[in-house]
Amino acid sequence: MTPARRLARTTALASAVALPALAAVHAAPVISTLGPLRNTVMPRLAGRGRPDHVALTFDDGPDHLSTPHFLGLLDARGVRATFFLLGSMLVRSPGLAKEMAAAGHEIAVHGWHHRPLLLRGPRATYDDLARARDAVADATGSPPTLFRPPYGVMTTAAHLACRRLELTPVLWTCWGEDWRRRATVRSVQDTVLRDLRGGGTVLLHDSDCTSATGSWRTTLGALPRILDTCEAHGWRTGPLREHRRP
């Protein structure tokens, strides 16, 4: 075997070993998508906070058709929330994002495009998060500090990008599965309340840009009972910035 062929064979063998290993490292944080495991052994990532507080969060906005309805309901109830915005939606309604921040809501990053991070390399991941972070900062006048990945799937590249961008990733402890076409007001309420505890973080959606058409109306209809339940338990409902343990 010639030296050139020996080198080519060695390189091919090394690649055959290295590429699966790199892929495994990239995908390892996907384990955090397992809710019960995340809530138990990754409380910070899950959004566990003070036992007398529930963090209310919304994804996929801002949407000029639906988000104002949520803002109105929350304002009437005296509740503030954390909104994880998509950059691709933000550029359509930058004034709405500014209004949300001015009303006292916490504005966070959901990425620029709602695409799985597993399909992106380190550079593409960083660029997506940085672009969305900068858009939020420009619209609200304040740099965001929180990030939630699309579909709740973190990767090693996403963790590294968050560290560089000074963003803290936060998922959730319970959700309403309100994006489903078959979701109803009752199903959203029951799904949230089944797992809701003091110190939990609730995930809902104020936009249907990645959900079933009109699903935001179902979420809006489910929200009052969720807030009433928190109040009945003596849990204060608010944004994630008020949720952390001292």
Tab-separated table of C-alpha atoms in Angstrom:
chain	number	residue	atom	x	y	z
A	1	MET	CA	0.000	0.000	0.000
A	2	THR	CA	1.385	3.369	-1.007
A	3	PRO	CA	1.869	6.103	1.659
A	4	ALA	CA	-0.840	8.173	-0.005
A	5	ARG	CA	-3.369	5.357	0.126
A	6	ARG	CA	-2.368	4.529	3.710
A	7	LEU	CA	-2.951	8.173	4.708
A	8	ALA	CA	-6.315	8.273	2.944
A	9	ARG	CA	-7.408	5.072	4.674
A	10	THR	CA	-6.298	6.346	8.089
A	11	THR	CA	-8.136	9.622	7.525
A	12	ALA	CA	-11.309	7.815	6.506
A	13	LEU	CA	-11.179	5.572	9.568
A	14	ALA	CA	-10.597	8.543	11.850
A	15	SER	CA	-13.540	10.367	10.319
A	16	ALA	CA	-15.747	7.311	10.723
A	17	VAL	CA	-15.024	7.381	14.453
A	18	ALA	CA	-14.921	11.133	15.008
A	19	LEU	CA	-18.096	12.180	13.218
A	20	PRO	CA	-20.486	9.993	15.251
A	21	ALA	CA	-18.709	11.104	18.426
A	22	LEU	CA	-19.125	14.768	17.518
A	23	ALA	CA	-22.766	14.185	16.669
A	24	ALA	CA	-23.298	12.535	20.051
A	25	VAL	CA	-21.702	15.469	21.871
A	26	HIS	CA	-23.824	17.923	19.860
A	27	ALA	CA	-27.047	16.083	20.682
A	28	ALA	CA	-26.323	15.102	24.296
A	29	PRO	CA	-28.355	17.958	25.856
A	30	VAL	CA	-31.473	16.646	24.087
A	31	ILE	CA	-31.981	14.518	27.194
A	32	SER	CA	-33.325	17.666	28.836
A	33	THR	CA	-36.479	17.357	26.705
A	34	LEU	CA	-37.627	14.567	29.025
A	35	GLY	CA	-39.877	16.567	31.327
A	36	PRO	CA	-39.886	14.386	34.464
A	37	LEU	CA	-36.108	13.970	34.324
A	38	ARG	CA	-35.553	17.674	33.670
A	39	ASN	CA	-37.829	18.750	36.503
A	40	THR	CA	-36.049	16.450	38.934
A	41	VAL	CA	-32.357	16.750	38.115
A	42	MET	CA	-32.187	19.999	36.110
A	43	PRO	CA	-34.331	22.395	38.159
A	44	ARG	CA	-32.600	25.544	36.912
A	45	LEU	CA	-33.077	24.608	33.259
A	46	ALA	CA	-36.652	23.511	33.964
A	47	GLY	CA	-37.465	26.904	35.462
A	48	ARG	CA	-37.953	25.856	39.074
A	49	GLY	CA	-38.233	28.888	41.314
A	50	ARG	CA	-39.623	30.141	44.588
A	51	PRO	CA	-42.313	27.825	45.952
A	52	ASP	CA	-44.730	30.739	46.383
A	53	HIS	CA	-44.416	31.843	42.760
A	54	VAL	CA	-45.445	30.571	39.316
A	55	ALA	CA	-43.701	31.881	36.214
A	56	LEU	CA	-46.060	32.496	33.297
A	57	THR	CA	-44.368	32.340	29.898
A	58	PHE	CA	-45.472	32.611	26.281
A	59	ASP	CA	-43.678	31.573	23.081
A	60	ASP	CA	-43.756	32.471	19.375
A	61	GLY	CA	-44.847	36.123	19.444
A	62	PRO	CA	-45.184	38.937	19.004
A	63	ASP	CA	-48.214	38.671	16.746
A	64	HIS	CA	-50.177	41.847	16.085
A	65	LEU	CA	-53.371	39.799	15.684
A	66	SER	CA	-53.233	37.793	18.914
A	67	THR	CA	-50.680	39.172	21.376
A	68	PRO	CA	-52.674	42.350	22.197
A	69	HIS	CA	-55.533	40.163	23.465
A	70	PHE	CA	-53.168	38.494	25.943
A	71	LEU	CA	-51.742	41.845	26.998
A	72	GLY	CA	-55.238	43.128	27.673
A	73	LEU	CA	-56.227	40.112	29.760
A	74	LEU	CA	-53.001	40.164	31.753
A	75	ASP	CA	-53.292	43.887	32.364
A	76	ALA	CA	-56.847	43.458	33.622
A	77	ARG	CA	-55.615	40.787	36.049
A	78	GLY	CA	-52.571	42.777	37.142
A	79	VAL	CA	-50.243	40.003	35.945
A	80	ARG	CA	-46.932	40.297	34.110
A	81	ALA	CA	-45.335	37.469	32.145
A	82	THR	CA	-42.227	36.498	30.200
A	83	PHE	CA	-42.582	36.474	26.407
A	84	PHE	CA	-40.045	34.489	24.381
A	85	LEU	CA	-40.037	36.254	21.017
A	86	LEU	CA	-39.087	34.991	17.588
A	87	GLY	CA	-36.909	37.431	15.684
A	88	SER	CA	-38.790	36.672	12.470
A	89	MET	CA	-42.024	37.775	14.179
A	90	LEU	CA	-40.444	40.697	16.001
A	91	VAL	CA	-39.374	42.454	12.806
A	92	ARG	CA	-43.018	42.517	11.724
A	93	SER	CA	-44.189	44.238	14.931
A	94	PRO	CA	-41.249	45.994	16.635
A	95	GLY	CA	-43.577	48.571	18.136
A	96	LEU	CA	-45.603	45.832	19.812
A	97	ALA	CA	-42.480	44.412	21.475
A	98	LYS	CA	-41.663	47.878	22.801
A	99	GLU	CA	-45.217	48.181	24.119
A	100	MET	CA	-44.932	44.816	25.863
A	101	ALA	CA	-41.725	45.829	27.605
A	102	ALA	CA	-43.171	49.201	28.589
A	103	ALA	CA	-46.141	47.399	30.180
A	104	GLY	CA	-43.723	45.576	32.483
A	105	HIS	CA	-43.486	42.233	30.744
A	106	GLU	CA	-40.147	40.463	30.473
A	107	ILE	CA	-38.942	40.035	26.899
A	108	ALA	CA	-36.753	37.035	26.103
A	109	VAL	CA	-35.325	35.213	23.073
A	110	HIS	CA	-36.850	32.239	21.239
A	111	GLY	CA	-34.400	32.399	18.339
A	112	TRP	CA	-34.793	34.014	14.949
A	113	HIS	CA	-36.408	31.118	13.094
A	114	HIS	CA	-38.475	28.400	14.731
A	115	ARG	CA	-36.266	25.556	13.516
A	116	PRO	CA	-34.740	22.639	15.454
A	117	LEU	CA	-31.257	23.439	16.750
A	118	LEU	CA	-30.268	19.810	16.193
A	119	LEU	CA	-30.128	20.596	12.489
A	120	ARG	CA	-27.753	23.530	12.942
A	121	GLY	CA	-24.036	23.657	13.516
A	122	PRO	CA	-22.271	25.862	16.079
A	123	ARG	CA	-21.888	28.886	13.793
A	124	ALA	CA	-25.474	28.826	12.540
A	125	THR	CA	-26.752	28.396	16.087
A	126	TYR	CA	-24.734	31.334	17.374
A	127	ASP	CA	-25.752	33.576	14.471
A	128	ASP	CA	-29.440	32.783	14.974
A	129	LEU	CA	-29.376	33.538	18.692
A	130	ALA	CA	-27.236	36.649	18.297
A	131	ARG	CA	-29.500	38.055	15.591
A	132	ALA	CA	-32.600	37.515	17.728
A	133	ARG	CA	-30.937	38.902	20.859
A	134	ASP	CA	-29.879	42.057	19.047
A	135	ALA	CA	-33.360	42.527	17.580
A	136	VAL	CA	-34.941	42.297	21.037
A	137	ALA	CA	-32.405	44.750	22.447
A	138	ASP	CA	-33.035	47.206	19.610
A	139	ALA	CA	-36.814	46.992	19.969
A	140	THR	CA	-37.010	47.231	23.755
A	141	GLY	CA	-33.882	49.218	24.595
A	142	SER	CA	-32.683	46.497	26.958
A	143	PRO	CA	-30.614	43.366	26.239
A	144	PRO	CA	-32.533	40.136	26.989
A	145	THR	CA	-31.119	37.627	29.436
A	146	LEU	CA	-33.208	34.486	28.807
A	147	PHE	CA	-33.440	32.018	25.929
A	148	ARG	CA	-35.823	29.174	25.160
A	149	PRO	CA	-34.973	26.942	22.189
A	150	PRO	CA	-37.568	26.022	19.568
A	151	TYR	CA	-39.300	22.768	20.527
A	152	GLY	CA	-37.437	22.910	23.845
A	153	VAL	CA	-34.444	21.096	22.346
A	154	MET	CA	-31.044	22.285	23.546
A	155	THR	CA	-27.731	21.274	21.997
A	156	THR	CA	-24.143	21.684	23.065
A	157	ALA	CA	-23.774	24.450	20.468
A	158	ALA	CA	-26.799	26.236	21.945
A	159	HIS	CA	-25.352	26.081	25.460
A	160	LEU	CA	-22.057	27.491	24.207
A	161	ALA	CA	-23.813	30.246	22.254
A	162	CYS	CA	-25.861	31.176	25.316
A	163	ARG	CA	-22.708	31.472	27.372
A	164	ARG	CA	-21.089	33.779	24.801
A	165	LEU	CA	-24.228	35.890	24.494
A	166	GLU	CA	-24.907	35.999	28.256
A	167	LEU	CA	-28.258	34.260	27.861
A	168	THR	CA	-29.654	31.761	30.363
A	169	PRO	CA	-31.623	28.868	28.811
A	170	VAL	CA	-34.971	28.144	30.468
A	171	LEU	CA	-37.492	25.472	29.514
A	172	TRP	CA	-40.629	24.735	31.584
A	173	THR	CA	-42.156	22.448	34.194
A	174	CYS	CA	-45.639	22.269	32.658
A	175	TRP	CA	-47.344	23.218	29.426
A	176	GLY	CA	-50.781	23.309	27.909
A	177	GLU	CA	-50.098	21.496	24.620
A	178	ASP	CA	-52.099	24.395	23.213
A	179	TRP	CA	-50.496	24.195	19.780
A	180	ARG	CA	-52.406	21.036	18.877
A	181	ARG	CA	-55.323	21.176	16.473
A	182	ARG	CA	-57.439	19.092	18.833
A	183	ALA	CA	-56.700	21.286	21.869
A	184	THR	CA	-59.689	22.778	23.676
A	185	VAL	CA	-59.985	25.310	26.471
A	186	ARG	CA	-60.641	22.471	28.905
A	187	SER	CA	-57.750	20.314	27.657
A	188	VAL	CA	-55.287	23.192	27.926
A	189	GLN	CA	-56.432	23.971	31.450
A	190	ASP	CA	-56.333	20.351	32.569
A	191	THR	CA	-52.919	19.702	31.005
A	192	VAL	CA	-51.370	22.710	32.733
A	193	LEU	CA	-53.001	22.131	36.102
A	194	ARG	CA	-52.130	18.430	36.153
A	195	ASP	CA	-48.440	19.251	36.616
A	196	LEU	CA	-48.589	22.762	38.050
A	197	ARG	CA	-46.912	23.264	41.410
A	198	GLY	CA	-45.634	26.259	43.298
A	199	GLY	CA	-42.264	27.214	41.854
A	200	GLY	CA	-43.214	25.951	38.398
A	201	THR	CA	-42.916	27.553	34.974
A	202	VAL	CA	-45.902	27.409	32.615
A	203	LEU	CA	-45.446	27.328	28.829
A	204	LEU	CA	-48.235	28.669	26.607
A	205	HIS	CA	-48.329	30.375	23.187
A	206	ASP	CA	-49.595	33.857	22.352
A	207	SER	CA	-49.275	33.229	18.603
A	208	ASP	CA	-50.272	30.446	16.240
A	209	CYS	CA	-47.406	31.065	13.793
A	210	THR	CA	-46.100	27.550	14.487
A	211	SER	CA	-49.317	26.090	15.917
A	212	ALA	CA	-52.751	25.116	14.666
A	213	THR	CA	-54.562	28.053	13.083
A	214	GLY	CA	-56.547	29.965	15.680
A	215	SER	CA	-55.103	27.995	18.589
A	216	TRP	CA	-54.247	31.228	20.407
A	217	ARG	CA	-57.963	31.761	21.033
A	218	THR	CA	-58.075	28.451	22.895
A	219	THR	CA	-55.081	29.487	24.993
A	220	LEU	CA	-56.649	32.848	25.755
A	221	GLY	CA	-59.829	31.130	26.878
A	222	ALA	CA	-57.903	28.778	29.164
A	223	LEU	CA	-55.815	31.462	30.836
A	224	PRO	CA	-58.321	32.840	33.401
A	225	ARG	CA	-58.862	29.490	35.120
A	226	ILE	CA	-55.101	28.900	35.267
A	227	LEU	CA	-54.617	32.285	36.916
A	228	ASP	CA	-57.529	31.643	39.276
A	229	THR	CA	-56.004	28.321	40.349
A	230	CYS	CA	-52.655	29.943	41.103
A	231	GLU	CA	-54.415	32.610	43.144
A	232	ALA	CA	-56.431	30.004	45.055
A	233	HIS	CA	-53.206	28.231	46.042
A	234	GLY	CA	-51.600	31.465	47.163
A	235	TRP	CA	-49.050	31.406	44.338
A	236	ARG	CA	-48.103	34.768	42.916
A	237	THR	CA	-47.988	34.685	39.109
A	238	GLY	CA	-45.347	36.692	37.297
A	239	PRO	CA	-42.343	36.722	34.964
A	240	LEU	CA	-39.240	34.589	35.324
A	241	ARG	CA	-37.203	37.542	36.589
A	242	GLU	CA	-39.260	37.402	39.807
A	243	HIS	CA	-39.157	33.636	39.986
A	244	ARG	CA	-35.607	32.799	40.986
A	245	ARG	CA	-34.671	31.690	44.443
A	246	PRO	CA	-32.548	34.219	46.390
